XYZ file of C-alpha atoms in Angstrom:
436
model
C 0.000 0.000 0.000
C 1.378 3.816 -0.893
C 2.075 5.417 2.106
C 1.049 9.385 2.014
C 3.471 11.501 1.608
C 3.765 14.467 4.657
C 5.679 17.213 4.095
C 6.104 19.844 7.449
C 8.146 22.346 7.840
C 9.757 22.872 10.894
C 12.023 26.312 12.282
C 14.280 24.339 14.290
C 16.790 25.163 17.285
C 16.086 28.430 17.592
C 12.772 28.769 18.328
C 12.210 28.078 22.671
C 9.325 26.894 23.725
C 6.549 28.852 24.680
C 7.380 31.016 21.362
C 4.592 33.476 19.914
C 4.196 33.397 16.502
C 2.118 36.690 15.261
C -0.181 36.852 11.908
C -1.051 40.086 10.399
C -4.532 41.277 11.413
C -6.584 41.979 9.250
C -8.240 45.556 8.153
C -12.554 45.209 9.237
C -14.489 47.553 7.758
C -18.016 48.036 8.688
C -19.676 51.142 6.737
C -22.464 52.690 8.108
C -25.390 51.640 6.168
C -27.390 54.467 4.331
C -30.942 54.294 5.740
C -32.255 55.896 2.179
C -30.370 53.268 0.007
C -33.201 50.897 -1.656
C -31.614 47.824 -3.347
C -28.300 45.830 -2.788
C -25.403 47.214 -1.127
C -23.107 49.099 -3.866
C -19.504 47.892 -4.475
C -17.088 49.300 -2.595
C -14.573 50.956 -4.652
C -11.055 49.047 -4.999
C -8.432 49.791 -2.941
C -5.607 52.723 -4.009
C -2.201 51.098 -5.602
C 0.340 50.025 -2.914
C 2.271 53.356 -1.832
C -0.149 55.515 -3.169
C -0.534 58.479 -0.306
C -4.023 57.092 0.668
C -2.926 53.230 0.579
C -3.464 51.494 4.184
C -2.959 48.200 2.731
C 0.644 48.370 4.927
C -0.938 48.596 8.206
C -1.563 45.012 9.156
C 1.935 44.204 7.431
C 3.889 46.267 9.469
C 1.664 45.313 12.922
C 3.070 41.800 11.545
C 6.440 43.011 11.823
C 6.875 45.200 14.582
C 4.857 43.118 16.968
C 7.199 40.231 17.415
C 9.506 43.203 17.478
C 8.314 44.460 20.116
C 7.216 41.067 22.069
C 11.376 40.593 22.059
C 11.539 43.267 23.614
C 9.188 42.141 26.521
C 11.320 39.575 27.197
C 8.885 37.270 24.968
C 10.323 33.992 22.546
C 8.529 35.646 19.107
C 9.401 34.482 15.575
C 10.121 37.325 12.649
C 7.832 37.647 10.078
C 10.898 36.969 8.087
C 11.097 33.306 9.747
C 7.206 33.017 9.403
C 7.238 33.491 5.577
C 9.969 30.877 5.100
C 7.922 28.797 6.783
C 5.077 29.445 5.036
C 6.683 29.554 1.630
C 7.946 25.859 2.580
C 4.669 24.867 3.487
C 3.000 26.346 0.337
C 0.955 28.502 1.822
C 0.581 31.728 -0.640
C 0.933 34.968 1.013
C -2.606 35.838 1.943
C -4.951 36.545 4.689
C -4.732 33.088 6.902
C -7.711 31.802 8.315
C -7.662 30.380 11.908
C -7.167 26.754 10.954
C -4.143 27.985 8.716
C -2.725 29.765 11.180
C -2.777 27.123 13.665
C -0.603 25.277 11.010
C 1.807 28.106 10.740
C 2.270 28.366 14.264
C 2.701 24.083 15.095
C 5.229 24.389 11.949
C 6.758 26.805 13.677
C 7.166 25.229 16.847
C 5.260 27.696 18.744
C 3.247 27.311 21.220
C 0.855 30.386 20.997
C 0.002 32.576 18.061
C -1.695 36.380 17.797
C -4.222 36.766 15.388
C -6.924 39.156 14.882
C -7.964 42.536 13.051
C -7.793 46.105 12.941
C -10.012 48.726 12.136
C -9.502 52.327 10.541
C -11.786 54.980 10.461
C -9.894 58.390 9.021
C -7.651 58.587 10.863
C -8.317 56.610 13.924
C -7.011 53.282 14.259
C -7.847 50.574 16.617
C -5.923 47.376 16.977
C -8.324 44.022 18.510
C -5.929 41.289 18.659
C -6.390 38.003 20.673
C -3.732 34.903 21.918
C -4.564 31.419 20.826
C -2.967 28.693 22.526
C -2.216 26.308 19.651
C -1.972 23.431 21.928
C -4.500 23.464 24.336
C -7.002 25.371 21.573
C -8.174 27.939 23.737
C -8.559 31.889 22.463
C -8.071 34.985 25.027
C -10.047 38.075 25.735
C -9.663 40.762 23.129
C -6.744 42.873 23.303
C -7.372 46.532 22.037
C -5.380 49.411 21.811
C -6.799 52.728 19.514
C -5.377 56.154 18.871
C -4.213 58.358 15.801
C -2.752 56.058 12.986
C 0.613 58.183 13.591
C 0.900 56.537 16.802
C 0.954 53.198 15.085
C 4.175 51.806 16.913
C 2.781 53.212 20.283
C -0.179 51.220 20.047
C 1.901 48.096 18.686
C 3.580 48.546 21.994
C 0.634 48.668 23.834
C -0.899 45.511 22.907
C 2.773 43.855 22.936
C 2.350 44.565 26.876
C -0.512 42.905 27.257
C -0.112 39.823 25.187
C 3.217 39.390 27.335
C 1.562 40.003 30.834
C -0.543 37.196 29.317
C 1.681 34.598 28.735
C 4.634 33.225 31.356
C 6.587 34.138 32.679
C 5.409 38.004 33.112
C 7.677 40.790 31.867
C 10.467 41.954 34.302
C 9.535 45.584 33.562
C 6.717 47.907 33.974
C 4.815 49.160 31.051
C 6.609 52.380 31.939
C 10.146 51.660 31.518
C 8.881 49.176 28.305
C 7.387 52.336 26.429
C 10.155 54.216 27.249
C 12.688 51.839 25.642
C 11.236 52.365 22.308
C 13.094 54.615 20.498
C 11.098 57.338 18.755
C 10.413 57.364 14.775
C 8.996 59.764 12.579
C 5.455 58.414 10.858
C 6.218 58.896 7.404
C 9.553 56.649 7.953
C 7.186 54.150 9.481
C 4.447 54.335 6.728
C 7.621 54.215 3.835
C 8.881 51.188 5.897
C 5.016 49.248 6.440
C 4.408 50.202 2.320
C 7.877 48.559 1.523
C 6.685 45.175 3.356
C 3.995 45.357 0.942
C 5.316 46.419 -1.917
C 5.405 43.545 -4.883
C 8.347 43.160 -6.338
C 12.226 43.766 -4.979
C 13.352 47.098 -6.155
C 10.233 49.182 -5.337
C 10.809 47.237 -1.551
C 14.520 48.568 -2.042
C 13.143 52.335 -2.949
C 10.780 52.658 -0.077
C 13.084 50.804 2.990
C 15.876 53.846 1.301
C 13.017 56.300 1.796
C 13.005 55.070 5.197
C 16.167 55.501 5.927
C 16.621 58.875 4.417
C 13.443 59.941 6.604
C 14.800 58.084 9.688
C 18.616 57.533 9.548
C 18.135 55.713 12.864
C 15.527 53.548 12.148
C 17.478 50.031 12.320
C 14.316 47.727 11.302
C 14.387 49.515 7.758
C 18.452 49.357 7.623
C 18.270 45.674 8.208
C 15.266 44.922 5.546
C 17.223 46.817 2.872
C 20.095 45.007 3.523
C 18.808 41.709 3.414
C 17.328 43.098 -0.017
C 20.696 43.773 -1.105
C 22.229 40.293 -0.153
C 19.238 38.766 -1.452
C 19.925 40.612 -5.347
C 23.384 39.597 -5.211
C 24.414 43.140 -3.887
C 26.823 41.824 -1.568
C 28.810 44.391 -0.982
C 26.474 47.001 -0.997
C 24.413 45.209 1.510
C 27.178 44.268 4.158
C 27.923 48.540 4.056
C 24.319 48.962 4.959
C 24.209 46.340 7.700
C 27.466 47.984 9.324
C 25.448 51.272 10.153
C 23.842 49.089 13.290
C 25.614 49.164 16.054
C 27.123 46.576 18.206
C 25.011 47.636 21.396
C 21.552 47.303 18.867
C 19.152 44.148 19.590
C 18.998 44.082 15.774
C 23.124 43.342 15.738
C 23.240 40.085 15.821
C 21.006 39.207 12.687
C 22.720 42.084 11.208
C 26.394 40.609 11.862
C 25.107 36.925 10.669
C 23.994 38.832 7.025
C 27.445 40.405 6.858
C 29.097 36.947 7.544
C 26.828 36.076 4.208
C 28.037 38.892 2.245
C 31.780 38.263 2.920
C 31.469 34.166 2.371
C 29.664 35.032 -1.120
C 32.603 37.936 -1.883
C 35.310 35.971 -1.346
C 36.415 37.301 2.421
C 36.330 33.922 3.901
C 38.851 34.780 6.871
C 36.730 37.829 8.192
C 33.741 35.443 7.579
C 35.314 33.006 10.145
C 36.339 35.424 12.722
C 32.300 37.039 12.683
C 31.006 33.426 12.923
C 33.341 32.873 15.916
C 32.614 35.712 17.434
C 28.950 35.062 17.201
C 29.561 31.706 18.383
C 31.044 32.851 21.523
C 27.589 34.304 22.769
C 25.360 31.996 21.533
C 26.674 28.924 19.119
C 23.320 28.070 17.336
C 23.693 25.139 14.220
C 23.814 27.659 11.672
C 26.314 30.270 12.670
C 28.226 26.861 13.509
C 27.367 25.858 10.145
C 28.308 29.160 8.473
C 31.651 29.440 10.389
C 33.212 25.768 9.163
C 32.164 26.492 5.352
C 34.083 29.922 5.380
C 36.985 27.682 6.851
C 36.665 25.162 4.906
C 36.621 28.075 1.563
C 39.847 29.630 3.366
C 41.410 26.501 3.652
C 41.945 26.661 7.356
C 41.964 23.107 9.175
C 42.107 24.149 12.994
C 39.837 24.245 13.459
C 38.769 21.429 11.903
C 35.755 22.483 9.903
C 34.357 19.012 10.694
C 34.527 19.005 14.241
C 32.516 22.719 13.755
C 29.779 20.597 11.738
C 29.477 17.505 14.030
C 28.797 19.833 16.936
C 25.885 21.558 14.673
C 24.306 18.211 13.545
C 24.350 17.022 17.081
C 22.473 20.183 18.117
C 19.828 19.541 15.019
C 20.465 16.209 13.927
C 16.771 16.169 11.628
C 18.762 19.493 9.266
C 19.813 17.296 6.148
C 21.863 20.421 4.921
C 23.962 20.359 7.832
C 24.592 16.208 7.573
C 26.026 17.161 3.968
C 27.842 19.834 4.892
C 29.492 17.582 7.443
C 29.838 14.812 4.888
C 31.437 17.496 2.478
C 33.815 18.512 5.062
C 34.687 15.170 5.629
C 35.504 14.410 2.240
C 37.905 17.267 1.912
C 39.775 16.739 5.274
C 40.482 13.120 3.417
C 38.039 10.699 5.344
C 36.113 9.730 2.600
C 34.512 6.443 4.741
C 32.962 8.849 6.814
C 31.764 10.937 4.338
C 29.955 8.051 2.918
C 28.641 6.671 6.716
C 26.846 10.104 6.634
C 25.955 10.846 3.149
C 24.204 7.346 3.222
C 22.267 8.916 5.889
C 21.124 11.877 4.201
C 20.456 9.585 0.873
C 18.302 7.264 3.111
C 15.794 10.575 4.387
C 16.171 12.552 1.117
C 16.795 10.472 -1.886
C 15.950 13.011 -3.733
C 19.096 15.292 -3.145
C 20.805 14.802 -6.359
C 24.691 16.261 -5.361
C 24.131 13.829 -2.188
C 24.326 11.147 -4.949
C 26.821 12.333 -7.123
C 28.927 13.156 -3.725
C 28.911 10.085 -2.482
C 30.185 9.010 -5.558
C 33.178 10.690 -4.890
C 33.664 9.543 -1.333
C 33.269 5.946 -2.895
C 36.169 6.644 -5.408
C 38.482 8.375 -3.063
C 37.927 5.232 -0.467
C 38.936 2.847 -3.196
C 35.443 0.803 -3.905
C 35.764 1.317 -7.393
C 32.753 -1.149 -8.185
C 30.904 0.546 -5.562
C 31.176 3.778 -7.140
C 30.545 3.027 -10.940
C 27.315 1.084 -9.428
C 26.160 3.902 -7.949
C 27.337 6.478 -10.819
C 25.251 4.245 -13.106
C 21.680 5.161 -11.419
C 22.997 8.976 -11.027
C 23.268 9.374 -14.747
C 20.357 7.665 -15.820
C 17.897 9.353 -13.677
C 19.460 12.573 -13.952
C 21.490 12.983 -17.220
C 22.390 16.481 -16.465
C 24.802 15.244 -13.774
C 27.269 13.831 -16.317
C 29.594 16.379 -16.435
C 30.130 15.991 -12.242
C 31.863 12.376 -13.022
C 35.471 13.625 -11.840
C 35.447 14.317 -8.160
C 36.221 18.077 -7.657
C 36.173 19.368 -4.141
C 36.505 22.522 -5.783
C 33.320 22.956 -6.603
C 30.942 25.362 -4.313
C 28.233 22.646 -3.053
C 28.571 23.166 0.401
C 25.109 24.587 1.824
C 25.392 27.993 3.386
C 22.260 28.762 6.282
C 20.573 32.272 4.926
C 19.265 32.547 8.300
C 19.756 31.460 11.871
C 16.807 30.293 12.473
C 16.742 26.842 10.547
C 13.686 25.547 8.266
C 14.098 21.917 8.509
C 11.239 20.127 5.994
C 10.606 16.367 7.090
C 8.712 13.798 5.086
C 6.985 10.804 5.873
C 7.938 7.791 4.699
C 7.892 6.433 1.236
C 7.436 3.365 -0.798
C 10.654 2.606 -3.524
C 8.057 3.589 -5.934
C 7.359 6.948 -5.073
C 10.616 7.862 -4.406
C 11.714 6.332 -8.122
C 8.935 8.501 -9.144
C 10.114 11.657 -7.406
C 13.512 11.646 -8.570
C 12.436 10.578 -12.387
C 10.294 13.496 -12.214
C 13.084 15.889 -10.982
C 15.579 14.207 -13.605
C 13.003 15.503 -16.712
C 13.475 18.980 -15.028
C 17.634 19.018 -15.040
């Protein structure tokens, strides 16, 4: 019988339990109705283009953001929205308003215990935030949580309900709602509404334009200076983006996932050595499986052996042993510190939970060569080539080549799959063969 296949995706190791996970609330509008109107309710007229002056399509967006912001703040586990939309894009879930049930997914994919979910209202220029905490596990909901006032106060009011929602969870926060509203640093509207419209905005360069127009509004404003770089590193703008994340400061909250996106920049420019010493450093306060993972591959790029890239990796997989990327990046390692037998014992591993991952096959190849077990390897070479013809030109083992996986984030999406039948998975990889 075919066994169904599950995929889930799964932000591992960095997400503590108890973690809040926040969706965007959405915009409620209620129009009064016209007691003189006979005959159905008229259309109401479409909304303006994103950025337009009058759009307030970026409100719930930027609640999105700041709020797990701000939670951090509190002293409360949140995940980004830049974390939830990984997740979500692994999980196939497009990019629009969630229902509960779908949210609830997000959130157990996630690992987090409790998400915030709810709507907003906004009436001129009032707006009024109604936000609730559902507790994924035990599937109960909270009391509303409101907070209204001018839409200029937007981050004010973000801050307000981030007090509440973490005087409703535990622990409590170690600060009064005093001192917490006073440790927000202050930022002009219109660098807050360029910032919420460049969430929003559809396509990479007008995000680019408006975070900019952030900036150049609010030179201070680090949430903007850390989107637009990641823009940058994300367009191949390496170098532009690692100058951008170097404008926040050391003593920021925002430094270390700025620091991690300059150790990015400098392992795709070439600047391997600096790349170690940031990952070090970063592993010094806090040595998570990806900046572990990062800081081996940009020794293992400058050639450096102590130390040993491998031992770097083993300590990562142990951490997160169910991260495939980080088994092959061990395996890889490995293979180039000339232990090709235990590249195999681990790339057999990764084959047997993801037979899909084609330079897993053609890599352990190559540890099968370099060990000697010539029969074993030109057995194995055989079903590379026929189910993926493409790979033919990988035949000669090169540990020059760049297939070492780099973690874009620290926060790592692990995807799992149930288990499959020989069939399906003959299936899966002829079907990504026809696609080479």
């Amino acid at each position: 019988m075919l066994l169904t296949t599950l995929l889930t995706a799964v932000l591992a190791s960095a997400t503590p339990s108890g973690s809040v996970v926040v969706i965007p609330p959405e915009r409620v509008t209620t129009p009064a109705a016209d007691p003189n109107l006979v005959g159905p309710t008229p259309e109401p007229p479409p909304p303006p283009p994103i950025g337009a002056p009058e759009d307030t399509s970026w409100v719930g967006e930027a609640v999105g953001d700041l709020l797990p912001r701000a939670l951090t703040r509190a002293g409360v586990a949140a995940v980004g929205r830049d974390d939830r939309l990984r997740a979500q894009s692994a999980l196939e879930i497009p990019r629009v308003p969630l229902t509960r049930a779908t949210s609830i997914r997000v959130a157990e994919a996630l690992g987090a215990e409790k998400l915030v979910t709810g709507s907003y209202t906004l009436e001129g220029e009032k707006l009024t935030l109604s936000l609730r905490v559902l507790d994924a596990a035990r599937g109960t909901i909270g009391a509303p949580l409101t907070a209204g006032g001018p839409l200029e106060t937007l981050t004010g009011l973000v801050d307000a309900v981030a007090w509440d929602v973490a005087a409703s969870v535990e622990p409590p926060p170690a600060v009064t709602r005093e001192a917490f509203a006073a440790s927000r640093p202050w930022l002009r509207f219109d660098a807050v509404r360029a910032y919420g419209q460049g969430l929003t905005a559809r396509n990479a360069v007008n995000k680019a334009r408006l975070m900019r127009r952030a900036l150049a509004l609010e030179p201070a404003f680090e949430e903007a200076r850390l989107a637009l770089g990641r823009l940058q590193i994300e367009a191949g703008e390496f170098s532009a983006g690692h100058d951008t994340l170097a404008g926040i400061a050391e003593a920021s909250p925002h430094a270390r996932a700025a620091r991690f996106l300059q150790g990015l920049a400098q392992l795709e420019i070439g600047r391997y050595r600096e790349a170690a010493a940031l990952y070090a450093r970063l592993a010094e306060q806090e040595p998570t499986p990806a900046v572990l993972n990062n800081q081996a591959l940009a020794l293992l790029r400058a050639g450096v052996r102590e130390p040993r890239p491998s031992s770097l990796l083993r300590r990562a997989t142990e951490m997160e042993p169910a991260a495939l990327d980080l088994l092959f990046n061990l395996s890889w390692a490995l293979l180039t510190e000339g232990d090709p037998g235990a590249a195999e014992f681990f790339l057999r591993d990764v084959l047997e939970r993801e037979p899909l991952d084609g330079h897993a096959r053609v890599v352990l190849v190559w540890a099968l060569r370099k060990a000697g077990q010539t029969k074993e390897a030109a057995d194995a070479w055989k079903g590379v080539v026929t189910l993926a013809p493409g790979y033919e030109g990988l035949a000669r083992v090169d540990l020059g080549r760049r297939f070492e996986r780099i973690q874009p984030a620290e926060r790592l999406l692990v995807l799992s799959r149930g288990k499959r039948t020989p069939a399906e998975v003959a299936a899966g990889l002829v079907g990504k063969a026809e696609r080479l």
